[in-house]
Tab-separated table of C-alpha atoms in Angstrom:
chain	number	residue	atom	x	y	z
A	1	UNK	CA	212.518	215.277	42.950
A	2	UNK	CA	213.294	212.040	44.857
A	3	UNK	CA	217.174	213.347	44.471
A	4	UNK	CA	215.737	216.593	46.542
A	5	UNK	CA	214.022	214.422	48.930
A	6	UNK	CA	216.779	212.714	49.821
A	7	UNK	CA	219.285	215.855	49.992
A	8	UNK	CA	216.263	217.241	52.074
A	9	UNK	CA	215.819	214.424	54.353
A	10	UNK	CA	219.760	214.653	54.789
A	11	UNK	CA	220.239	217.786	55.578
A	12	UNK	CA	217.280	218.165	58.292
A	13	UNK	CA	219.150	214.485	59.809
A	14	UNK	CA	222.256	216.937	60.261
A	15	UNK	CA	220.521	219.455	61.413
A	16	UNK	CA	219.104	217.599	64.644
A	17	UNK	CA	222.164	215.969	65.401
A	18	UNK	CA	224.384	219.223	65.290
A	19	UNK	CA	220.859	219.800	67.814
A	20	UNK	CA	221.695	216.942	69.761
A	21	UNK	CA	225.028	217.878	70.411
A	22	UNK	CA	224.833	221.370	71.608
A	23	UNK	CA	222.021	220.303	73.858
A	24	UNK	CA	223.710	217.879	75.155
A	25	UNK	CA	226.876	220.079	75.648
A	26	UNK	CA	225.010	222.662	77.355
A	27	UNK	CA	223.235	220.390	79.401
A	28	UNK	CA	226.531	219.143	80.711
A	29	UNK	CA	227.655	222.769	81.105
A	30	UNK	CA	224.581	223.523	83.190
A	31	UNK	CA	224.861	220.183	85.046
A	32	UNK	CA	228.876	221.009	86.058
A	33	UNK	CA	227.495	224.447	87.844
A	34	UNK	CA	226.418	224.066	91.792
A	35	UNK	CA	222.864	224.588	93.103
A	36	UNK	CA	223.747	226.655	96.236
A	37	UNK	CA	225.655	229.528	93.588
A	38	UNK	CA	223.169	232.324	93.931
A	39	UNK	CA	220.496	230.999	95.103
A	40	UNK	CA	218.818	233.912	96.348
A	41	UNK	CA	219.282	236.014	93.648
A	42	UNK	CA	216.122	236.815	91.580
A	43	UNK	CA	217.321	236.671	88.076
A	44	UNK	CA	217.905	232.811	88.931
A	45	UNK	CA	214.912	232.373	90.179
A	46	UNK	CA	213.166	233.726	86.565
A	47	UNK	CA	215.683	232.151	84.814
A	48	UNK	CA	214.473	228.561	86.363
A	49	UNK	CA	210.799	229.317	85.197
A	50	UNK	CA	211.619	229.933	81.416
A	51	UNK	CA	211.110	226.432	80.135
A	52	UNK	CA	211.441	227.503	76.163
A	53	UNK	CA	214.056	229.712	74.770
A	54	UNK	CA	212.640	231.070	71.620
A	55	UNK	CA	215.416	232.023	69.348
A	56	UNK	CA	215.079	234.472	66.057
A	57	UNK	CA	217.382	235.147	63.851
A	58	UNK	CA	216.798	238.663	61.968
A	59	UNK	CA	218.613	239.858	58.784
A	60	UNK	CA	216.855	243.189	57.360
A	61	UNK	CA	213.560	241.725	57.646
A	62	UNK	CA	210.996	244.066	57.089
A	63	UNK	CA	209.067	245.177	59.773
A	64	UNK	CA	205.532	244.328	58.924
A	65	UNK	CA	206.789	240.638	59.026
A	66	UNK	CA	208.896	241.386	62.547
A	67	UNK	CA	205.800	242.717	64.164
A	68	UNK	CA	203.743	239.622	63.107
A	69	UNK	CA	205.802	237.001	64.352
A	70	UNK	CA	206.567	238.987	67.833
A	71	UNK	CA	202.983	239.649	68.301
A	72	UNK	CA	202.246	235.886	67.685
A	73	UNK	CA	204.799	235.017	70.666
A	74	UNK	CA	203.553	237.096	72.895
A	75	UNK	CA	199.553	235.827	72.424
A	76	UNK	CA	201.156	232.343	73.286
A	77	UNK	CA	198.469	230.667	75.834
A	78	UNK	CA	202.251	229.188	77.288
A	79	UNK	CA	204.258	231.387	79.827
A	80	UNK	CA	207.470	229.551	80.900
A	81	UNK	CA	209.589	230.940	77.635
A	82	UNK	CA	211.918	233.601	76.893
A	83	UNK	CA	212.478	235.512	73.446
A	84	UNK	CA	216.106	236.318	72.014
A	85	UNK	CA	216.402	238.332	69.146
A	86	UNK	CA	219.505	238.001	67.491
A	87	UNK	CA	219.866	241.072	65.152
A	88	UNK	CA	222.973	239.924	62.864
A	89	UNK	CA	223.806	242.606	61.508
A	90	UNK	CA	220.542	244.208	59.894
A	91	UNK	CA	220.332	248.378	58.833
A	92	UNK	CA	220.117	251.181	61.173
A	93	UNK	CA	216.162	251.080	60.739
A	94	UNK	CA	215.432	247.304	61.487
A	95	UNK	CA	218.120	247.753	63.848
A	96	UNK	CA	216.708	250.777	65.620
A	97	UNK	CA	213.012	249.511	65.395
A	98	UNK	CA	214.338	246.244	67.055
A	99	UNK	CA	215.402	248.406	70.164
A	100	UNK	CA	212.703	251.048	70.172
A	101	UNK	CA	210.102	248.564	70.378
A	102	UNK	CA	211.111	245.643	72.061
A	103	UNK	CA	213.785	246.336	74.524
A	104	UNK	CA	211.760	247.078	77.349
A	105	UNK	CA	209.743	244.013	77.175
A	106	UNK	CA	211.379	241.869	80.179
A	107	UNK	CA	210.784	238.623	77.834
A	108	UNK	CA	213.001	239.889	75.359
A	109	UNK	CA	216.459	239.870	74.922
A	110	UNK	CA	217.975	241.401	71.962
A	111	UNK	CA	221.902	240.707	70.700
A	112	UNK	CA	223.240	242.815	67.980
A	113	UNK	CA	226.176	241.335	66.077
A	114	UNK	CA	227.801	241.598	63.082
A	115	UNK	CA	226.608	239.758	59.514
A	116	UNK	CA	227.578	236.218	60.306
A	117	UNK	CA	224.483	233.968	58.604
A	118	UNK	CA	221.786	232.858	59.903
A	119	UNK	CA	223.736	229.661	61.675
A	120	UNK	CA	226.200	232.242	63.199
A	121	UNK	CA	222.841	234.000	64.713
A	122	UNK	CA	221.458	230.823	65.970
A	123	UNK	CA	224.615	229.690	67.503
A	124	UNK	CA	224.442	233.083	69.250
A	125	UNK	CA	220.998	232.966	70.459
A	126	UNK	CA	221.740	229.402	71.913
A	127	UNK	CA	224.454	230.629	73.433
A	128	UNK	CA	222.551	232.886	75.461
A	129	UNK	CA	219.778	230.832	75.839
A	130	UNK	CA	218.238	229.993	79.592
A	131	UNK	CA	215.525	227.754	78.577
A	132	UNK	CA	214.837	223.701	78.580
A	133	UNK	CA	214.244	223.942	75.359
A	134	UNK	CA	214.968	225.662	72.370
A	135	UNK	CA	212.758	226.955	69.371
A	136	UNK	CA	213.848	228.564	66.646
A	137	UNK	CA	211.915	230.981	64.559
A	138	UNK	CA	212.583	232.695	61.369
A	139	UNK	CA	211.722	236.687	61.590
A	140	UNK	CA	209.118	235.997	59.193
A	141	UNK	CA	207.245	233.660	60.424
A	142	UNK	CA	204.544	233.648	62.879
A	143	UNK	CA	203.250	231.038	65.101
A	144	UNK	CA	199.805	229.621	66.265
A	145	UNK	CA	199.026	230.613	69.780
A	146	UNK	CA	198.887	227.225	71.718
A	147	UNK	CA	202.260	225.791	69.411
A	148	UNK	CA	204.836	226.478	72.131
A	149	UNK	CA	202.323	224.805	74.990
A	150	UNK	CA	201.341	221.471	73.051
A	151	UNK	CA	204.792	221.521	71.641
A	152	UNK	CA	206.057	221.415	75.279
A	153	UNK	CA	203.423	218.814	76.398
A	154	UNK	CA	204.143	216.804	73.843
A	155	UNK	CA	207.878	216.521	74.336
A	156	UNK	CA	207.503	216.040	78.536
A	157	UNK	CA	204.823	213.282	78.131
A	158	UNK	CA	206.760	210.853	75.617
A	159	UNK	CA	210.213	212.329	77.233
A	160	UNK	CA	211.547	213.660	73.632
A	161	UNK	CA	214.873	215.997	73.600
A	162	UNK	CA	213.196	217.042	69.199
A	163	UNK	CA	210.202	217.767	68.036
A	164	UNK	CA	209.987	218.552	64.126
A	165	UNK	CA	206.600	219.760	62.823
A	166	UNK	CA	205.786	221.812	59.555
A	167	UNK	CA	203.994	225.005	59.055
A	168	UNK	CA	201.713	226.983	56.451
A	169	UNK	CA	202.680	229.550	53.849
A	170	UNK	CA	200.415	232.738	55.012
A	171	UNK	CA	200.586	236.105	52.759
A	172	UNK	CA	200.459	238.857	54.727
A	173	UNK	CA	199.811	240.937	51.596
A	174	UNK	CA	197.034	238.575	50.355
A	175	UNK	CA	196.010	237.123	53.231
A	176	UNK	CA	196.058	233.430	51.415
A	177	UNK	CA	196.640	230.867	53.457
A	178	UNK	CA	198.394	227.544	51.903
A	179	UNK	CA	198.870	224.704	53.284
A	180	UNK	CA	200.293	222.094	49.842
A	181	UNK	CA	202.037	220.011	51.118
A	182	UNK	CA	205.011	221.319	48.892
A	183	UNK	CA	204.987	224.444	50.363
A	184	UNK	CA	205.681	223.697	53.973
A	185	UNK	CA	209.025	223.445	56.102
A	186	UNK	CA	210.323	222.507	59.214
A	187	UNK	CA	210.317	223.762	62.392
A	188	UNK	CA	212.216	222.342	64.696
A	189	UNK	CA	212.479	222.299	68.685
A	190	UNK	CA	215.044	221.127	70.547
């Protein structure tokens, strides 16, 4: 177990600093642009609100579990954020449910791509990411509704560029909710 631990607590230490150095890259990329380009131009002007680029990777995942975690992004009490779906390379009915019911929803964007992994999808959805911030959310998941707002808060009052937190195992089928302590994982927002 402590041999776990320690992989564990390696791993997520990677993790944020392959973070670190993408936001960091991008903000230079952002920095190197000039103010006056397009300044009148309204897609700027929306693009400057969205604070929080919320990034989801989706593989196949059944729908049930897609509609939960979209409908628990959209009841966020926070506004400033955008959503990218990065479809990577799912079947013709997530696929198709993916664009039938969330493509018209100015919030969302949704990339389709082929199979890569979950990293490749992520690495996509930063890519196209406008936000401050970035949050990543697994297609299964679902989130509380104030978590992107005190998440926010939190990092602008002590002046953070990570914020790791955990969450709780909740069966949709059973409705249990568990919260051992061996049962939760990351989530991470850079």
């Amino acid at each position: 177990t402590v041999m776990i631990l320690s992989l564990y607590d390696s791993l997520l230490s990677d993790i944020v600093n392959v973070l670190m150095q993408l936001l960091h890259d991008r903000h230079e990329l952002q920095s190197s642009i000039p103010n006056d380009i397009n300044n009148n131009s309204k897609e700027l002007k929306v693009m400057d609100m969205i604070k929080v680029s919320v990034i989801i990777p989706v593989y196949n995942t059944p729908i049930e579990y897609l509609e939960q975690c979209m409908r628990s992004l959209l009841h966020q009490d926070y506004s400033f954020f955008e959503i990218i779906i990065v479809d990577d390379g799912s079947d013709k009915v997530v696929a198709s449910y993916l664009v039938s019911r969330w493509s018209t929803n100015k919030l969302i964007k949704i990339i389709h791509q082929p199979n890569g992994g979950v990293s490749c999808a992520r690495n996509t959805g930063i890519n196209a990411a406008n936000g401050e911030y970035l949050c990543f959310v697994d297609a299964d998941d679902s989130i509380e509704p104030g978590f992107l707002q005190e998440a926010v808060d939190y990092m602008d009052k002590h002046s953070l560029d990570v914020v790791c937190g955990q969450h709780y195992a909740h069966s949709i089928k059973s409705g249990t909710l568990n919260n051992d302590s061996n049962q939760k994982s990351d989530i991470i927002i850079v």
